[in-house]
């Protein structure tokens, strides 16, 4: 590959990345991007002296930092004064218009994230610094380079500081917290904390996985001849930065109020958290004349939205039993208004989180509406305790059916299939495609049968009569007969399907097949120690299965008598090159993925859902994304679906 070709391919890769990460409008498939990315990376490894610093391959540093260096801003980063209502806005504007009646304003959303100052020189990003105290912040350049909406180079050659907000979307925030909860890590209180915490990670490879975005809102030092703030920020957007979904030039307080109401009205539909609207004087000469107070500019302010963080008192705890049996503690609160809604209840997630935060009954607590929707308790105000507060004790028995609960490290669960809170979910799973696969009985039909009193437990499915079904709304002869035929077709089903249909916590399709092969019909009389002898079965799986079998022994016996599942030991080819190997499937396949998975398992492969250092092979179809990229980074052998078919 010649250097000229390298430069051309770099530009192609930049265009692909910009379309994907900034415009959210891809111009290439993930496979095309990955192929080009690795071609460029291979060339750079062989020709390190020719590496373009702005190459997308140079975004992530290899070595974690030990600490952050301090760095001074060329111009101070000021914080904005807040206004909270139309009267305060009018007073702020009057102070400006009194001396500068020709002044106009620029309005844009105020994103709730972490402020960052980017410095470019000769068109290249030379530093990225957090706000800090406004004069000196932490140098986080290595982390900023991982954010694809921060260009590594821009067309402006003069030195300039471009300032903006690092944010994380509501969707990615929830996903990040879900992953942290699964890993037993503390949760981020809100997207702002998640963005700030991510930006200050010492390992840039972790930052690269956090899906951060950077949205410019202004600038510091610059030598531009522009006299309009609106014109200059729009020029900056054209350098490859993400443009905010709303930015408008206004000439009156009425227009500003209209902008505020529009942003406030659409607040929930924005993919990121907003906490107000920024108003900036457009004329840069007027900005310079107005100057600064001791802590903030006189030419800009934040018109804040109504507060979404309030405090209240926990009066008691209610235990909710989810449809899968998980017990969720819910705090009953002193009612408090948040954004026009009276909030009297908030989730406490699980008892592990309660213990970690040391939340007690009687505590004064801070509440937010995560994603502007679900009320959540962030922390107790321990300094306000007076000794009357009492600890929240995890339950040992189900509050609905009073059966003993399965207690794990993070979750507490009712294992009783007869528990009214569990029944509908258990029924829906029992008839689903990956379980007994009963044609004619979907989730909505199961819900109807339950509400009509025809099906109250799993056994009732096998007692349904055609005349009972024909009395229901929407049921005709053919529909009723199809449902009954589907039910009868489950007689003699493979044992693994029956095991999977029971909906045992931690026991999915793969584990069910292992249990069938290991124990056959004796599975439900085996104990925890027996299950622990199986490859891949840990304490949680073994405990869950043992507890479930004990609690539901009579029901399982009745169902076995009715269904009479068959036990076909799966024949595995232990001579195949995939025997004992860990395989991950990703992307869109031309065949049914379940069929591919079943075939791989018949060859002795272990099909996993995530890529790790222990993965032996990745088989990918079209539009394969992050899993394929991670596999290649880890050096895992990757086969396209076509290559896999030819290698069978």
XYZ file of C-alpha atoms in Angstrom:
648
model
C 0.000 0.000 0.000
C 1.479 3.332 -1.054
C 1.444 6.374 1.302
C -0.952 8.174 -1.042
C -3.401 5.252 -0.840
C -3.040 5.305 2.947
C -4.057 8.973 3.114
C -7.024 8.321 0.830
C -8.179 5.363 2.909
C -7.807 7.413 6.111
C -10.228 9.961 4.672
C -12.672 7.201 3.703
C -12.529 5.757 7.225
C -13.037 9.219 8.755
C -16.111 9.764 6.562
C -17.530 6.388 7.619
C -16.915 7.151 11.309
C -18.422 10.652 11.033
C -21.572 9.318 9.344
C -21.953 6.585 11.972
C -21.016 8.322 15.238
C -21.965 11.950 14.574
C -24.721 11.950 11.947
C -26.177 8.600 13.092
C -26.617 7.839 9.378
C -24.147 5.075 8.376
C -22.738 5.062 4.837
C -21.047 1.662 5.211
C -21.753 -1.661 6.888
C -19.938 -2.622 10.096
C -18.055 -5.268 8.121
C -16.861 -2.726 5.534
C -15.723 -0.373 8.321
C -13.978 -3.192 10.205
C -12.197 -4.418 7.069
C -10.920 -0.942 6.180
C -9.986 -0.223 9.807
C -7.809 -3.330 10.032
C -6.223 -2.720 6.624
C -5.121 0.710 7.823
C -4.021 -0.592 11.219
C -1.919 -3.315 9.569
C -0.218 -0.731 7.319
C 0.489 1.525 10.333
C 2.024 -1.331 12.319
C 4.415 -1.975 9.424
C 5.078 1.732 8.773
C 4.931 3.527 12.158
C 6.872 6.503 10.775
C 4.004 7.226 8.338
C 1.137 7.168 10.858
C -1.306 10.065 10.500
C -2.037 11.344 14.064
C -5.666 11.940 13.040
C -6.156 8.310 11.939
C -9.219 6.715 13.624
C -6.907 3.880 14.727
C -5.088 6.335 17.011
C -8.089 7.140 19.205
C -7.380 4.707 22.048
C -4.143 4.766 24.036
C -2.481 1.461 24.863
C -1.227 2.163 28.387
C -3.512 3.248 31.287
C -2.443 6.456 33.009
C -1.292 6.427 36.635
C -2.824 9.868 37.255
C -3.965 12.970 35.383
C -1.702 15.951 34.869
C -2.972 19.455 35.560
C -3.401 21.848 32.643
C -4.198 25.579 32.458
C -6.882 26.951 30.154
C -5.735 29.708 27.782
C -8.868 31.628 28.768
C -10.788 31.000 31.959
C -13.784 28.629 31.795
C -16.629 30.422 33.512
C -19.749 28.912 35.029
C -23.103 30.403 34.055
C -25.480 32.323 36.276
C -28.943 30.736 36.486
C -32.382 32.226 35.925
C -35.428 30.202 36.931
C -38.505 32.048 35.693
C -39.687 34.669 33.165
C -39.272 37.531 35.650
C -35.625 36.677 36.345
C -35.031 36.307 32.598
C -36.513 39.769 31.963
C -34.299 41.316 34.646
C -31.198 39.680 33.136
C -32.074 40.849 29.628
C -32.963 44.379 30.774
C -29.452 44.800 32.207
C -28.047 44.059 28.749
C -30.580 45.876 26.558
C -30.386 49.020 28.678
C -26.917 49.740 27.250
C -27.005 47.583 24.134
C -30.532 47.778 22.688
C -29.300 46.242 19.415
C -28.187 43.023 21.144
C -29.631 39.718 19.969
C -29.334 36.263 21.504
C -28.579 32.629 20.693
C -30.587 29.881 22.417
C -29.643 26.207 22.644
C -30.332 23.256 24.993
C -28.258 23.027 28.170
C -26.937 19.498 28.244
C -26.437 17.841 31.621
C -22.907 16.471 31.379
C -19.260 17.249 32.056
C -17.690 20.412 30.591
C -14.579 19.930 28.475
C -12.153 22.367 26.845
C -10.506 21.220 23.590
C -7.441 23.031 22.297
C -6.476 22.786 18.619
C -3.297 24.134 17.047
C -2.298 23.884 13.372
C -5.555 21.955 12.913
C -4.613 19.200 15.392
C -6.132 18.372 18.788
C -3.305 19.046 21.248
C -5.147 18.897 24.568
C -8.465 18.219 26.284
C -8.941 19.607 29.782
C -11.785 19.374 32.293
C -13.253 22.600 33.689
C -11.588 22.170 37.091
C -11.668 25.472 38.996
C -12.096 27.405 35.744
C -8.407 28.207 35.418
C -6.741 24.797 35.819
C -8.287 21.417 35.066
C -7.200 17.826 34.512
C -5.612 16.823 31.213
C -7.805 14.039 29.775
C -6.621 14.163 26.147
C -6.145 10.395 25.902
C -9.768 9.845 26.929
C -11.143 12.618 24.718
C -9.527 10.987 21.698
C -11.780 7.939 22.189
C -14.912 10.078 21.664
C -15.722 9.846 17.967
C -17.625 13.156 17.900
C -14.377 14.944 18.831
C -12.416 15.414 15.571
C -8.701 14.700 15.918
C -8.087 17.409 13.310
C -10.029 20.438 12.043
C -9.516 22.769 9.050
C -8.775 25.832 11.209
C -4.998 26.328 11.526
C -5.034 29.083 14.166
C -5.042 28.070 17.811
C -8.560 27.816 19.271
C -10.246 26.503 22.413
C -13.550 24.776 21.631
C -15.745 24.176 24.649
C -18.636 21.848 25.095
C -20.336 19.153 27.117
C -19.447 15.477 27.293
C -22.700 13.576 27.660
C -24.032 10.039 27.676
C -27.463 9.219 26.258
C -30.293 8.021 28.499
C -30.273 4.665 26.693
C -26.556 4.090 27.162
C -26.734 5.359 30.769
C -29.350 2.750 31.655
C -27.366 0.072 29.818
C -24.172 1.067 31.642
C -25.885 0.971 35.047
C -27.482 -2.396 34.247
C -24.044 -3.783 33.435
C -22.571 -2.301 36.617
C -25.398 -3.806 38.683
C -24.721 -7.192 37.074
C -21.037 -6.870 37.962
C -21.799 -5.832 41.540
C -20.439 -2.312 41.003
C -21.987 0.857 42.441
C -24.451 2.612 40.149
C -24.032 6.092 38.688
C -26.609 8.462 40.165
C -27.399 10.156 36.847
C -26.058 10.569 33.283
C -24.028 13.631 34.312
C -22.122 11.613 36.923
C -21.684 8.786 34.424
C -20.188 11.157 31.844
C -17.903 12.862 34.388
C -16.823 9.539 35.911
C -16.111 8.074 32.490
C -14.091 11.098 31.414
C -11.841 10.663 34.461
C -11.102 6.965 33.885
C -7.367 6.315 33.857
C -7.770 3.563 31.250
C -8.888 5.043 27.931
C -10.001 1.612 26.691
C -12.729 1.669 29.327
C -13.741 5.180 28.218
C -13.983 3.989 24.608
C -16.697 1.507 25.644
C -18.839 4.113 27.412
C -20.375 5.614 24.214
C -19.769 9.243 25.190
C -20.628 12.197 22.955
C -19.272 15.749 22.809
C -21.507 18.696 21.915
C -19.856 22.134 21.495
C -21.526 25.109 23.175
C -18.867 27.813 22.856
C -15.201 28.692 22.689
C -12.396 30.250 24.705
C -9.192 31.557 23.204
C -9.430 32.180 19.447
C -8.206 34.604 16.784
C -11.331 34.444 14.623
C -12.553 37.600 12.894
C -16.189 36.579 13.364
C -18.368 39.165 15.093
C -21.316 36.762 15.520
C -21.313 33.978 18.121
C -24.020 32.175 16.097
C -21.875 32.261 12.944
C -18.745 31.035 14.720
C -20.388 28.097 16.502
C -22.055 27.055 13.240
C -18.645 27.149 11.569
C -17.326 24.937 14.388
C -20.165 22.459 13.858
C -19.010 22.220 10.241
C -15.586 20.957 11.366
C -17.056 17.543 12.103
C -18.582 18.126 15.533
C -22.046 17.016 16.582
C -24.597 19.790 16.063
C -27.206 20.139 18.827
C -30.776 19.296 17.818
C -31.879 22.894 18.470
C -30.030 26.207 18.171
C -31.756 29.454 17.273
C -30.977 33.149 16.851
C -33.525 35.300 18.759
C -34.154 39.037 18.828
C -36.712 39.419 21.636
C -37.734 38.012 24.990
C -40.874 36.600 23.362
C -38.793 34.562 20.916
C -36.566 33.361 23.753
C -39.615 32.243 25.761
C -40.919 30.360 22.715
C -37.561 28.552 22.408
C -37.613 27.677 26.099
C -41.141 26.270 25.907
C -40.285 24.275 22.791
C -37.235 22.686 24.399
C -39.110 22.074 27.652
C -42.043 20.496 25.775
C -39.758 18.137 23.850
C -37.443 17.492 26.777
C -38.475 13.851 27.276
C -38.016 13.035 23.588
C -34.365 14.135 23.528
C -32.016 11.139 23.755
C -29.907 12.947 26.396
C -30.621 14.651 29.702
C -31.286 18.402 29.557
C -31.475 20.710 32.551
C -32.289 24.005 30.875
C -31.539 26.348 27.994
C -28.375 28.412 27.435
C -28.822 32.026 26.307
C -25.809 33.885 24.882
C -25.505 37.402 23.475
C -24.790 36.918 19.766
C -22.629 39.991 19.082
C -19.058 39.195 20.152
C -18.059 42.910 20.506
C -20.955 43.325 22.962
C -19.805 40.192 24.827
C -16.361 41.744 25.184
C -17.843 45.009 26.449
C -20.101 43.304 28.982
C -17.224 41.237 30.363
C -17.437 39.065 33.476
C -18.387 39.124 37.120
C -16.065 37.464 39.617
C -17.371 34.016 38.600
C -19.495 34.191 35.449
C -19.954 36.011 32.102
C -22.465 38.857 31.980
C -23.351 37.992 28.389
C -24.695 34.451 29.006
C -26.976 32.637 31.417
C -28.667 29.273 31.966
C -32.466 29.366 31.940
C -33.033 26.319 34.139
C -35.863 23.817 33.932
C -37.901 23.021 37.066
C -35.866 20.940 39.489
C -36.112 17.161 39.061
C -34.199 16.324 42.230
C -36.130 16.544 45.506
C -35.973 15.157 49.028
C -38.599 13.179 50.904
C -38.963 10.778 53.839
C -39.330 6.992 53.670
C -42.374 5.945 55.715
C -42.317 2.221 54.948
C -41.222 -0.451 52.484
C -43.515 -2.475 50.212
C -42.259 -5.730 48.709
C -43.279 -6.243 45.094
C -43.085 -9.698 43.565
C -42.247 -9.457 39.885
C -43.638 -11.834 37.330
C -40.335 -13.743 37.370
C -40.445 -13.977 41.156
C -37.790 -11.335 41.895
C -38.612 -9.362 45.038
C -38.219 -5.604 44.537
C -38.345 -3.283 47.567
C -40.354 -0.105 46.948
C -40.153 2.895 49.265
C -43.428 4.485 50.367
C -42.607 8.195 50.580
C -43.968 11.414 51.937
C -45.558 12.716 48.690
C -43.378 15.237 46.864
C -43.949 17.089 43.589
C -41.411 16.543 40.811
C -42.097 18.280 37.516
C -45.798 18.556 38.210
C -46.232 14.932 39.292
C -46.840 13.858 42.892
C -44.306 11.158 43.739
C -45.140 8.893 46.675
C -43.235 5.721 45.717
C -39.734 5.016 44.411
C -37.856 1.826 43.634
C -34.953 0.739 45.802
C -33.816 -1.819 43.172
C -32.631 -4.625 45.459
C -31.492 -5.294 49.010
C -27.842 -5.333 48.040
C -28.171 -1.727 46.859
C -30.039 -0.787 50.064
C -27.205 -2.198 52.182
C -24.545 -0.495 50.056
C -26.227 2.908 50.435
C -27.308 2.239 54.049
C -30.897 3.365 53.425
C -33.273 3.062 56.403
C -36.961 3.498 57.130
C -37.473 7.038 58.409
C -34.554 8.416 56.386
C -34.727 11.690 54.515
C -33.614 10.752 51.000
C -32.750 12.389 47.678
C -35.039 11.403 44.792
C -34.515 11.884 41.071
C -36.528 10.893 38.050
C -34.004 8.873 36.064
C -34.460 9.583 32.379
C -37.140 12.057 33.481
C -39.501 9.139 34.021
C -38.867 6.642 36.835
C -38.465 7.977 40.396
C -35.354 6.559 42.066
C -33.758 7.067 45.455
C -30.150 8.177 45.133
C -28.953 8.393 48.720
C -30.032 8.976 52.338
C -29.222 12.236 54.117
C -27.453 10.554 57.029
C -26.596 13.864 58.712
C -30.320 14.381 59.421
C -30.811 11.118 61.325
C -32.176 11.448 64.868
C -31.999 7.822 65.991
C -35.566 6.896 65.068
C -34.570 5.335 61.740
C -34.719 1.538 61.446
C -32.774 -0.800 59.127
C -34.518 -2.421 56.143
C -34.376 -6.181 56.670
C -34.420 -8.510 53.633
C -37.403 -10.909 53.697
C -37.002 -14.662 54.072
C -40.520 -15.586 52.876
C -42.619 -14.372 49.949
C -45.030 -11.593 50.972
C -47.685 -13.053 48.640
C -47.536 -16.848 48.972
C -45.371 -17.060 52.144
C -43.050 -19.670 50.624
C -39.364 -19.560 51.544
C -37.369 -17.350 49.187
C -34.239 -18.096 47.173
C -31.636 -15.629 48.494
C -28.704 -14.745 46.247
C -26.022 -12.084 46.461
C -27.957 -9.468 44.481
C -31.502 -10.799 44.141
C -34.120 -12.437 46.297
C -36.655 -14.554 44.446
C -39.859 -16.480 45.051
C -39.461 -19.919 43.455
C -43.095 -20.965 43.928
C -44.824 -21.375 40.562
C -48.211 -21.106 42.331
C -47.438 -17.625 43.616
C -50.136 -15.382 42.062
C -47.543 -12.735 41.244
C -45.595 -15.241 39.140
C -48.321 -17.222 37.436
C -48.932 -15.238 34.235
C -45.244 -14.915 33.418
C -44.679 -18.584 34.161
C -47.592 -19.527 31.906
C -46.381 -17.318 29.048
C -42.867 -18.751 29.243
C -44.170 -22.324 29.490
C -45.914 -22.118 26.101
C -43.267 -19.973 24.355
C -41.220 -20.956 21.300
C -38.058 -21.920 23.185
C -40.019 -23.881 25.784
C -42.941 -26.171 24.865
C -43.641 -24.166 21.696
C -47.428 -24.541 21.800
C -48.984 -23.276 18.562
C -52.069 -21.148 19.155
C -51.148 -20.070 22.694
C -49.236 -16.795 22.720
C -48.713 -14.352 25.579
C -51.916 -12.367 24.897
C -54.042 -15.513 24.733
C -52.517 -16.797 27.975
C -53.368 -13.447 29.579
C -56.976 -13.760 28.380
C -57.290 -17.333 29.663
C -55.873 -16.314 33.044
C -58.188 -13.316 33.391
C -61.195 -15.461 32.473
C -60.247 -17.993 35.157
C -59.704 -20.882 32.741
C -55.966 -21.215 33.358
C -54.647 -20.528 36.847
C -51.655 -22.870 36.818
C -49.599 -24.909 34.367
C -51.732 -28.045 34.737
C -54.891 -26.133 33.770
C -53.541 -25.780 30.218
C -54.093 -29.518 29.771
C -57.660 -29.360 31.116
C -58.963 -26.806 28.589
C -62.169 -27.807 26.794
C -63.307 -26.578 23.401
C -66.696 -25.448 24.714
C -64.976 -23.243 27.316
C -62.811 -21.610 24.657
C -65.713 -20.969 22.294
C -67.437 -18.893 24.985
C -64.568 -16.387 24.945
C -64.510 -13.211 22.866
C -62.660 -13.677 19.568
C -62.673 -17.482 19.623
C -64.049 -19.555 16.743
C -64.029 -23.286 16.008
C -60.730 -23.278 14.091
C -58.856 -21.145 16.623
C -60.032 -23.324 19.515
C -59.119 -26.567 17.724
C -55.668 -25.266 16.762
C -54.950 -24.377 20.401
C -56.055 -27.787 21.656
C -54.048 -29.561 18.943
C -50.993 -27.527 19.910
C -51.413 -28.518 23.556
C -51.728 -32.218 22.677
C -48.616 -32.003 20.482
C -46.503 -31.305 23.583
C -47.138 -34.804 24.917
C -43.843 -36.645 24.684
C -41.809 -33.467 24.107
C -38.039 -33.694 24.654
C -37.109 -33.464 28.322
C -34.825 -30.423 27.834
C -37.795 -28.427 26.517
C -39.816 -29.384 29.592
C -36.964 -28.335 31.917
C -36.545 -25.029 30.082
C -40.320 -24.429 30.110
C -40.398 -24.451 33.908
C -38.601 -21.100 33.948
C -36.024 -21.984 36.596
C -33.750 -19.067 37.451
C -30.319 -19.393 35.739
C -31.394 -22.526 33.844
C -31.785 -21.776 30.144
C -31.815 -23.857 26.987
C -28.140 -24.860 27.075
C -28.229 -25.857 30.739
C -31.464 -27.806 30.171
C -29.804 -29.874 27.440
C -26.835 -30.587 29.706
C -29.162 -31.728 32.479
C -31.042 -34.005 30.086
C -27.811 -35.614 28.871
C -26.411 -35.989 32.387
C -29.404 -37.158 34.433
C -32.313 -37.888 32.117
C -35.649 -38.197 33.914
C -33.859 -38.504 37.260
C -32.974 -34.809 37.223
C -35.654 -33.724 39.713
C -34.484 -36.141 42.408
C -30.854 -35.052 42.164
C -29.354 -32.613 44.669
C -27.132 -29.557 44.612
C -23.926 -31.589 44.848
C -24.940 -33.611 41.782
C -25.540 -30.453 39.750
C -22.183 -28.975 40.774
C -20.415 -31.868 39.048
C -21.606 -30.582 35.648
C -19.268 -28.453 33.533
C -20.345 -24.810 33.703
C -22.673 -25.219 36.708
C -21.781 -22.870 39.546
C -23.217 -22.343 43.021
C -26.056 -20.066 41.873
C -27.282 -22.446 39.154
C -27.070 -25.510 41.376
C -28.749 -23.778 44.329
C -31.536 -22.379 42.154
C -32.324 -25.747 40.539
C -32.192 -27.609 43.849
C -34.447 -25.077 45.584
C -36.916 -24.999 42.683
C -37.207 -28.802 42.598
C -37.895 -28.934 46.338
C -40.506 -26.146 46.397
C -42.387 -27.429 43.322
C -41.961 -31.191 43.752
C -45.686 -32.059 43.616
C -46.377 -29.822 40.624
C -43.408 -31.202 38.682
C -44.605 -34.754 39.403
C -48.108 -33.967 38.067
C -46.732 -32.281 34.942
C -44.390 -35.198 34.234
C -47.358 -37.547 34.437
C -49.403 -35.379 32.031
C -46.691 -34.521 29.482
C -44.470 -37.620 29.770
C -41.397 -35.989 28.235
C -38.969 -38.189 26.361
C -35.255 -38.314 27.021
C -33.155 -38.453 23.875
C -29.493 -38.248 24.744
C -27.856 -35.887 22.295
C -25.160 -37.513 20.187
C -22.061 -35.336 20.160
C -19.211 -35.741 17.700
C -16.160 -35.516 19.981
C -13.816 -35.798 16.998
C -14.959 -32.543 15.420
C -12.550 -29.580 15.460
C -15.195 -27.502 17.321
C -15.607 -30.017 20.149
C -15.130 -28.211 23.480
C -14.591 -24.844 21.787
C -16.310 -21.601 22.796
C -18.182 -20.013 19.882
C -20.031 -16.681 19.604
C -22.591 -15.887 16.883
C -23.093 -12.274 15.792
C -24.715 -10.360 12.948
C -27.628 -11.270 10.679
C -27.442 -14.841 9.384
C -29.057 -16.265 6.245
C -30.252 -19.243 8.311
C -32.255 -19.387 11.523
C -29.784 -18.663 14.329
C -31.354 -21.282 16.618
C -30.684 -23.952 13.970
C -27.053 -22.859 13.690
C -26.730 -22.903 17.475
C -28.271 -26.389 17.724
C -25.887 -27.711 15.068
C -22.862 -26.196 16.824
C -23.925 -27.771 20.118
C -24.320 -31.144 18.398
C -20.639 -30.837 17.441
C -19.714 -30.259 21.082
C -19.238 -26.492 20.850
C -20.203 -24.186 23.707
C -22.236 -21.302 22.263
C -21.790 -18.114 24.272
C -23.453 -14.705 23.985
C -20.388 -12.560 24.688
C -16.815 -12.329 23.417
C -13.913 -12.724 25.853
C -10.324 -13.956 25.926
C -11.745 -17.470 26.361
C -13.667 -17.300 23.051
C -12.188 -19.633 20.407
C -14.228 -18.614 17.349
C -16.674 -15.922 16.244
C -19.035 -16.752 13.373
C -20.490 -13.583 11.900
C -23.197 -12.600 9.430
C -24.132 -9.254 7.950
C -24.081 -6.054 10.050
C -21.880 -7.626 12.724
C -20.783 -4.846 15.062
C -19.007 -4.520 18.403
C -18.660 -8.256 19.091
C -16.761 -8.763 15.845
C -14.573 -5.717 16.540
C -13.791 -6.933 20.045
C -12.978 -10.427 18.764
C -10.493 -9.035 16.274
C -8.903 -6.834 18.925
C -8.460 -9.925 21.126
C -7.062 -11.976 18.255
C -10.019 -14.402 18.212
C -10.397 -16.317 14.938
C -13.402 -14.936 13.013
C -15.317 -16.844 10.336
C -17.955 -15.354 8.065
C -21.115 -17.439 7.729
C -19.924 -18.519 4.276
C -16.524 -19.609 5.612
C -18.242 -21.548 8.394
C -20.506 -23.331 5.887
C -17.512 -24.331 3.751
C -15.625 -25.636 6.780
C -18.351 -27.982 8.030
